[in-house]
């Protein structure tokens, strides 16, 4: 019996060592330690052992069992380690690859347009940041060179929670927040929902979305702004797209401009989409006003920057030729499932 026990023990340890998966290992365990396994079978032969020998033999069988179990636990650890290592090898992340989002089912057209915009700017090295929708007057207006009595505040009336806290009217509020952190250089885009006291019609809504951009660094010029937006327009609307800068006024940029892109439907000849002009107005932009830089704690002698703001719904509606903004908010499945 002693010899048989020794044999079982050695076979079991060998089998355990050569098991290469948890399934194989469990099989070995059942074969040797299971209810009907080798050790149990051996114990059945106990009746042939002289009664005074039985405790000693029993002890030997128990020792063998413990040894086999220890071997089993050790092998289990090895197999888990191997599985972990293989998984680590398979799941290496290539940080140089562009980010991807997996979506199942339909996506809202605004979401598609926003992700397309993000992709282009991430490709140019921008970071996507988000700010709060419930905002301080200080970030939405004050730090953007729009003091309490400024007429721009009338155009951008909104819901006030208190005198100083409101639903933000523009994503430009995020600019002030980012600049205030003092981390340089800045190269960010900021998408998000904004609110205004507007009546609902085919082109207006009290809640819509903007896509803001901000770059601040040493030696940033208007040429950088022009090059950036030209590059963006070509990637977003097609390689033939031209951009046109028209002088404009925004309180927080100086000089400021509105930007038109050549109509991507007719290529600039004039059609229904561009109302016959060949151009489509697409965004506002400019060089960050020195006062805004200074108020946000950045030395305008050392740093300069540019900013731009795109109306997301406008881009979405142009891209998909949607002629009524209300369609974007009604959540009508017949509309949404087209995307
Ligand atoms: N915040 C402006 C608006 O709501 C849009 C805008 C214009 C943003 C010029 C900018 C900018 O960053 O530079 O009308």
Coordinates of C-alpha atoms and ligand atoms in Angstrom, one line a residue:
X1 CA 0.0 0.0 0.0
X2 CA 2.8 2.3 0.9
X3 CA 4.4 1.7 -2.5
X4 CA 1.1 2.4 -4.3
X5 CA 0.7 5.6 -2.3
X6 CA 4.1 6.7 -3.3
X7 CA 3.3 5.9 -7.0
X8 CA 0.0 7.9 -6.9
X9 CA 1.8 10.9 -5.3
X10 CA 4.5 11.0 -7.9
X11 CA 2.1 10.5 -10.8
X12 CA -0.2 13.2 -9.4
X13 CA 2.7 15.7 -9.0
X14 CA 3.9 15.0 -12.5
X15 CA 0.4 15.4 -14.0
X16 CA 0.0 18.7 -12.2
X17 CA 3.3 20.0 -13.5
X18 CA 2.5 19.1 -17.1
X19 CA -1.1 20.7 -16.9
X20 CA -1.1 23.8 -19.1
X21 CA -4.5 25.1 -18.5
X22 CA -7.0 25.3 -15.6
X23 CA -9.2 22.8 -17.3
X24 CA -6.4 20.2 -17.5
X25 CA -5.4 21.0 -13.9
X26 CA -8.9 20.5 -12.6
X27 CA -9.1 17.2 -14.4
X28 CA -5.9 16.1 -12.7
X29 CA -7.4 17.2 -9.3
X30 CA -10.5 15.1 -9.9
X31 CA -8.5 12.1 -11.0
X32 CA -6.4 12.0 -7.9
X33 CA -8.2 13.9 -5.1
X34 CA -11.8 13.5 -6.2
X35 CA -14.5 11.4 -4.4
X36 CA -13.8 8.5 -6.7
X37 CA -10.2 9.5 -7.3
X38 CA -7.0 7.5 -6.8
X39 CA -6.5 8.4 -3.2
X40 CA -10.1 7.5 -2.2
X41 CA -9.7 4.2 -4.0
X42 CA -6.6 3.6 -2.1
X43 CA -8.3 4.3 1.2
X44 CA -10.9 1.7 0.4
X45 CA -8.0 -0.9 0.6
X46 CA -7.5 0.2 4.2
X47 CA -9.5 -2.8 5.5
X48 CA -6.7 -5.1 4.4
X49 CA -4.2 -3.1 6.6
X50 CA -3.7 -4.5 10.1
X51 CA -5.7 -2.3 12.5
X52 CA -2.7 -1.1 14.5
X53 CA -1.1 0.1 11.2
X54 CA -4.2 2.0 10.1
X55 CA -3.6 5.4 11.8
X56 CA -0.1 5.5 10.4
X57 CA -1.3 4.7 6.9
X58 CA -4.1 7.2 7.2
X59 CA -1.6 9.8 8.2
X60 CA 0.5 9.0 5.2
X61 CA -2.4 9.3 2.8
X62 CA -3.3 12.7 4.4
X63 CA 0.3 13.9 4.0
X64 CA 0.2 12.8 0.3
X65 CA -3.1 14.6 -0.2
X66 CA -1.7 17.8 1.3
X67 CA 1.4 17.6 -0.9
X68 CA -0.7 17.1 -4.0
X69 CA -3.0 20.0 -3.0
X70 CA 0.0 22.3 -2.4
X71 CA 1.3 21.3 -5.9
X72 CA -2.1 22.0 -7.3
X73 CA -2.2 25.5 -5.7
X74 CA 1.3 26.3 -6.9
X75 CA 0.5 25.2 -10.5
X76 CA -2.7 27.2 -10.4
X77 CA -0.7 30.4 -9.6
X78 CA 1.7 29.7 -12.5
X79 CA -1.2 29.2 -14.9
X80 CA -2.9 32.4 -13.8
X81 CA 0.4 34.3 -14.1
X82 CA 0.8 32.9 -17.6
X83 CA -2.7 34.0 -18.6
X84 CA -2.1 37.4 -17.1
X85 CA 1.1 37.8 -19.0
X86 CA -0.5 36.7 -22.3
X87 CA -3.4 39.1 -21.7
X88 CA -0.9 42.0 -21.0
X89 CA 0.9 41.2 -24.3
X90 CA -2.4 41.2 -26.2
X91 CA -3.7 44.4 -24.6
X92 CA -0.7 46.6 -25.2
X93 CA -2.1 50.1 -26.0
X94 CA -0.4 52.0 -28.8
X95 CA -0.6 55.6 -27.6
X96 CA 0.4 56.9 -31.0
X97 CA -2.8 55.6 -32.6
X98 CA -5.7 58.1 -33.0
X99 CA -8.5 57.8 -30.4
X100 CA -11.5 55.8 -31.4
X101 CA -14.9 55.6 -30.0
X102 CA -17.1 52.6 -30.6
X103 CA -20.7 53.3 -31.0
X104 CA -23.5 50.9 -31.5
X105 CA -26.8 51.9 -32.9
X106 CA -27.6 55.4 -34.1
X107 CA -25.8 58.5 -33.1
X108 CA -27.4 61.9 -32.9
X109 CA -26.2 64.1 -35.8
X110 CA -24.9 66.7 -33.4
X111 CA -22.8 64.0 -31.8
X112 CA -21.4 62.9 -35.1
X113 CA -20.5 66.5 -36.1
X114 CA -18.9 67.1 -32.7
X115 CA -16.8 64.0 -32.8
X116 CA -15.7 64.9 -36.4
X117 CA -14.7 68.3 -35.2
X118 CA -12.8 66.9 -32.2
X119 CA -11.0 64.4 -34.4
X120 CA -9.6 67.1 -36.7
X121 CA -8.4 69.3 -33.8
X122 CA -7.0 66.3 -31.8
X123 CA -5.1 65.5 -34.9
X124 CA -3.6 69.0 -34.7
X125 CA -2.5 68.4 -31.1
X126 CA -5.4 70.0 -29.3
X127 CA -6.9 68.8 -26.0
X128 CA -10.6 68.5 -25.5
X129 CA -11.8 70.2 -22.3
X130 CA -15.3 70.8 -20.9
X131 CA -16.6 73.5 -18.6
X132 CA -19.7 73.8 -16.5
X133 CA -23.1 74.7 -18.0
X134 CA -24.1 76.5 -14.8
X135 CA -21.5 79.3 -14.8
X136 CA -20.3 82.3 -12.9
X137 CA -21.0 85.7 -14.6
X138 CA -17.3 86.3 -14.1
X139 CA -16.3 83.5 -16.5
X140 CA -19.1 84.0 -19.0
X141 CA -18.9 87.8 -19.2
X142 CA -16.6 89.7 -16.9
X143 CA -13.3 88.1 -17.7
X144 CA -14.2 88.1 -21.4
X145 CA -14.3 91.9 -21.4
X146 CA -18.1 92.1 -21.1
X147 CA -18.7 94.2 -18.0
X148 CA -22.0 94.6 -16.3
X149 CA -23.3 97.4 -18.6
X150 CA -22.0 96.0 -21.9
X151 CA -24.6 95.9 -24.7
X152 CA -23.5 92.3 -25.6
X153 CA -25.2 91.2 -22.4
X154 CA -28.5 92.1 -23.9
X155 CA -27.9 89.9 -27.0
X156 CA -26.9 87.1 -24.7
X157 CA -29.7 87.2 -22.1
X158 CA -30.0 84.0 -20.2
X159 CA -31.5 82.3 -17.1
X160 CA -30.0 83.8 -13.9
X161 CA -29.8 81.5 -10.9
X162 CA -28.5 84.3 -8.8
X163 CA -27.1 87.7 -9.7
X164 CA -23.7 86.1 -10.3
X165 CA -24.6 82.5 -11.4
X166 CA -26.3 81.8 -14.8
X167 CA -26.7 79.3 -17.5
X168 CA -23.7 80.0 -19.8
X169 CA -24.4 81.8 -23.0
X170 CA -21.2 80.8 -24.8
X171 CA -18.4 78.2 -24.5
X172 CA -16.0 81.1 -24.4
X173 CA -16.4 80.9 -20.6
X174 CA -14.1 77.9 -20.7
X175 CA -11.4 80.1 -22.2
X176 CA -11.3 82.2 -19.1
X177 CA -11.2 79.2 -16.8
X178 CA -8.3 77.6 -18.7
X179 CA -6.3 80.8 -18.9
X180 CA -6.8 81.4 -15.2
X181 CA -5.0 78.1 -14.4
X182 CA -1.8 79.7 -15.7
X183 CA -0.7 76.5 -17.4
X184 CA 1.1 77.3 -20.7
X185 CA 1.0 76.8 -23.6
X186 CA -2.7 76.4 -24.2
X187 CA -4.1 74.5 -27.1
X188 CA -7.7 73.4 -26.3
X189 CA -11.1 72.9 -27.9
X190 CA -14.2 72.9 -25.8
X191 CA -17.5 71.6 -27.0
X192 CA -20.7 72.1 -25.0
X193 CA -24.2 73.2 -24.4
X194 CA -25.1 76.9 -24.1
X195 CA -28.3 78.8 -23.3
X196 CA -29.9 82.0 -24.4
X197 CA -33.3 83.7 -24.1
X198 CA -34.3 82.9 -27.7
X199 CA -37.7 82.0 -29.1
X200 CA -37.8 78.6 -30.8
X201 CA -37.9 78.8 -34.6
X202 CA -36.2 77.0 -37.6
X203 CA -32.8 78.5 -36.7
X204 CA -33.0 79.4 -33.0
X205 CA -33.3 77.5 -29.8
X206 CA -33.0 78.6 -26.1
X207 CA -30.4 75.8 -25.8
X208 CA -27.9 74.9 -28.4
X209 CA -24.2 73.9 -28.7
X210 CA -20.9 75.6 -29.5
X211 CA -17.4 74.4 -30.1
X212 CA -14.8 76.7 -28.8
X213 CA -11.0 76.8 -29.6
X214 CA -8.2 78.6 -27.8
X215 CA -4.5 78.7 -28.4
X216 CA -2.1 80.8 -26.2
X217 CA 1.6 80.7 -26.5
X218 CA 4.6 82.9 -27.3
X219 CA 4.6 84.5 -30.8
X220 CA 1.1 83.4 -31.8
X221 CA -0.1 85.6 -34.7
X222 CA -3.1 86.1 -36.9
X223 CA -1.3 84.0 -39.5
X224 CA -1.5 81.0 -37.1
X225 CA -5.2 81.5 -36.7
X226 CA -5.7 81.7 -40.5
X227 CA -3.6 78.7 -41.2
X228 CA -5.3 76.7 -38.5
X229 CA -8.9 77.5 -39.7
X230 CA -7.9 76.9 -43.3
X231 CA -6.5 73.5 -42.4
X232 CA -9.6 72.7 -40.3
X233 CA -12.0 73.7 -43.1
X234 CA -10.2 71.6 -45.7
X235 CA -10.2 68.5 -43.5
X236 CA -13.7 69.0 -42.4
X237 CA -15.5 70.2 -45.6
X238 CA -13.1 68.8 -48.2
X239 CA -9.7 69.7 -49.7
X240 CA -11.1 72.3 -52.2
X241 CA -12.6 74.4 -49.5
X242 CA -11.5 78.1 -49.3
X243 CA -11.9 80.4 -46.2
X244 CA -12.7 84.1 -46.1
X245 CA -12.1 86.3 -43.1
X246 CA -14.4 89.3 -42.7
X247 CA -13.7 92.0 -40.1
X248 CA -16.1 91.8 -37.1
X249 CA -16.3 92.7 -33.5
X250 CA -16.2 90.5 -30.4
X251 CA -15.5 92.0 -27.0
X252 CA -12.9 89.4 -26.1
X253 CA -10.9 89.4 -29.3
X254 CA -9.0 92.2 -31.1
X255 CA -8.9 92.1 -34.1
X256 CA -11.9 89.9 -34.6
X257 CA -13.3 88.2 -37.7
X258 CA -16.2 86.2 -39.0
X259 CA -15.2 83.3 -41.2
X260 CA -17.0 82.0 -44.3
X261 CA -16.1 78.8 -46.1
X262 CA -16.7 78.3 -49.8
X263 CA -19.9 76.4 -50.3
X264 CA -19.1 72.7 -50.3
X265 CA -22.3 71.9 -52.1
X266 CA -21.8 74.0 -55.2
X267 CA -18.1 74.7 -54.9
X268 CA -18.7 78.5 -54.7
X269 CA -20.9 78.9 -57.8
X270 CA -24.0 79.7 -55.8
X271 CA -26.8 77.4 -54.8
X272 CA -29.7 77.1 -52.4
X273 CA -27.4 76.0 -49.6
X274 CA -25.3 79.2 -49.8
X275 CA -28.3 81.3 -50.7
X276 CA -26.6 82.0 -54.1
X277 CA -23.5 83.7 -52.6
X278 CA -21.0 80.8 -52.9
X279 CA -20.0 81.3 -49.2
X280 CA -21.3 80.0 -46.0
X281 CA -20.8 81.8 -42.6
X282 CA -19.4 79.4 -40.2
X283 CA -17.7 80.9 -37.1
X284 CA -16.4 83.8 -35.2
X285 CA -12.7 84.2 -34.2
X286 CA -9.9 86.6 -33.4
X287 CA -6.7 87.3 -31.4
X288 CA -7.4 87.1 -27.7
X289 CA -7.8 90.7 -26.4
X290 CA -4.7 91.8 -24.3
X291 CA -7.1 92.9 -21.6
X292 CA -8.6 89.4 -21.4
X293 CA -5.1 87.9 -21.2
X294 CA -4.1 90.3 -18.5
X295 CA -7.4 89.9 -16.5
X296 CA -6.8 86.1 -16.6
X297 CA -3.3 86.5 -15.2
X298 CA -1.3 86.1 -18.5
X299 CA 1.2 88.8 -19.4
X300 CA 0.1 90.1 -22.9
X301 CA 3.7 91.4 -23.5
X302 CA 5.0 87.8 -23.4
X303 CA 2.1 85.8 -24.7
X304 CA -0.5 86.1 -27.4
X305 CA -3.2 83.8 -28.6
X306 CA -6.2 83.2 -30.9
X307 CA -9.7 81.9 -30.3
X308 CA -12.6 80.8 -32.3
X309 CA -16.2 79.7 -31.7
X310 CA -18.2 77.4 -34.0
X311 CA -22.0 76.9 -33.8
X312 CA -22.3 73.1 -33.6
X313 CA -25.9 73.0 -34.9
X314 CA -25.0 75.2 -37.8
X315 CA -22.3 72.7 -38.8
X316 CA -24.6 69.7 -38.3
X317 CA -27.4 71.3 -40.3
X318 CA -25.1 72.2 -43.2
X319 CA -23.4 68.8 -43.2
X320 CA -26.7 66.9 -43.3
X321 CA -28.8 69.5 -45.1
X322 CA -31.2 69.7 -42.2
X323 CA -33.4 72.8 -42.8
X324 CA -35.1 73.1 -39.4
X325 CA -33.2 73.2 -36.1
X326 CA -36.2 71.9 -34.2
X327 CA -35.7 68.4 -35.7
X328 CA -32.5 68.1 -33.7
X329 CA -34.3 68.4 -30.4
X330 CA -37.6 66.6 -30.9
X331 CA -36.1 63.1 -30.6
X332 CA -38.4 61.8 -33.3
X333 CA -37.1 58.3 -34.0
X334 CA -38.0 58.6 -37.7
X335 CA -35.5 61.5 -37.9
X336 CA -32.8 60.1 -35.7
X337 CA -32.6 56.7 -37.2
X338 CA -31.5 58.2 -40.5
X339 CA -28.0 58.8 -38.9
Ligands
LIG1 N1 -18.7 83.3 -28.2 C1 -19.1 83.9 -29.5 C2 -20.6 83.8 -29.6 O1 -21.2 83.1 -28.9 C3 -18.4 83.1 -30.6 C4 -17.0 83.4 -30.7 C5 -16.5 84.4 -31.4 C6 -16.1 82.6 -29.9 C7 -15.2 84.7 -31.5 C8 -14.7 83.0 -30.0 C9 -14.3 84.0 -30.7 O2 -13.8 82.3 -29.3 O3 -13.0 84.3 -30.8 O4 -21.1 84.5 -30.4

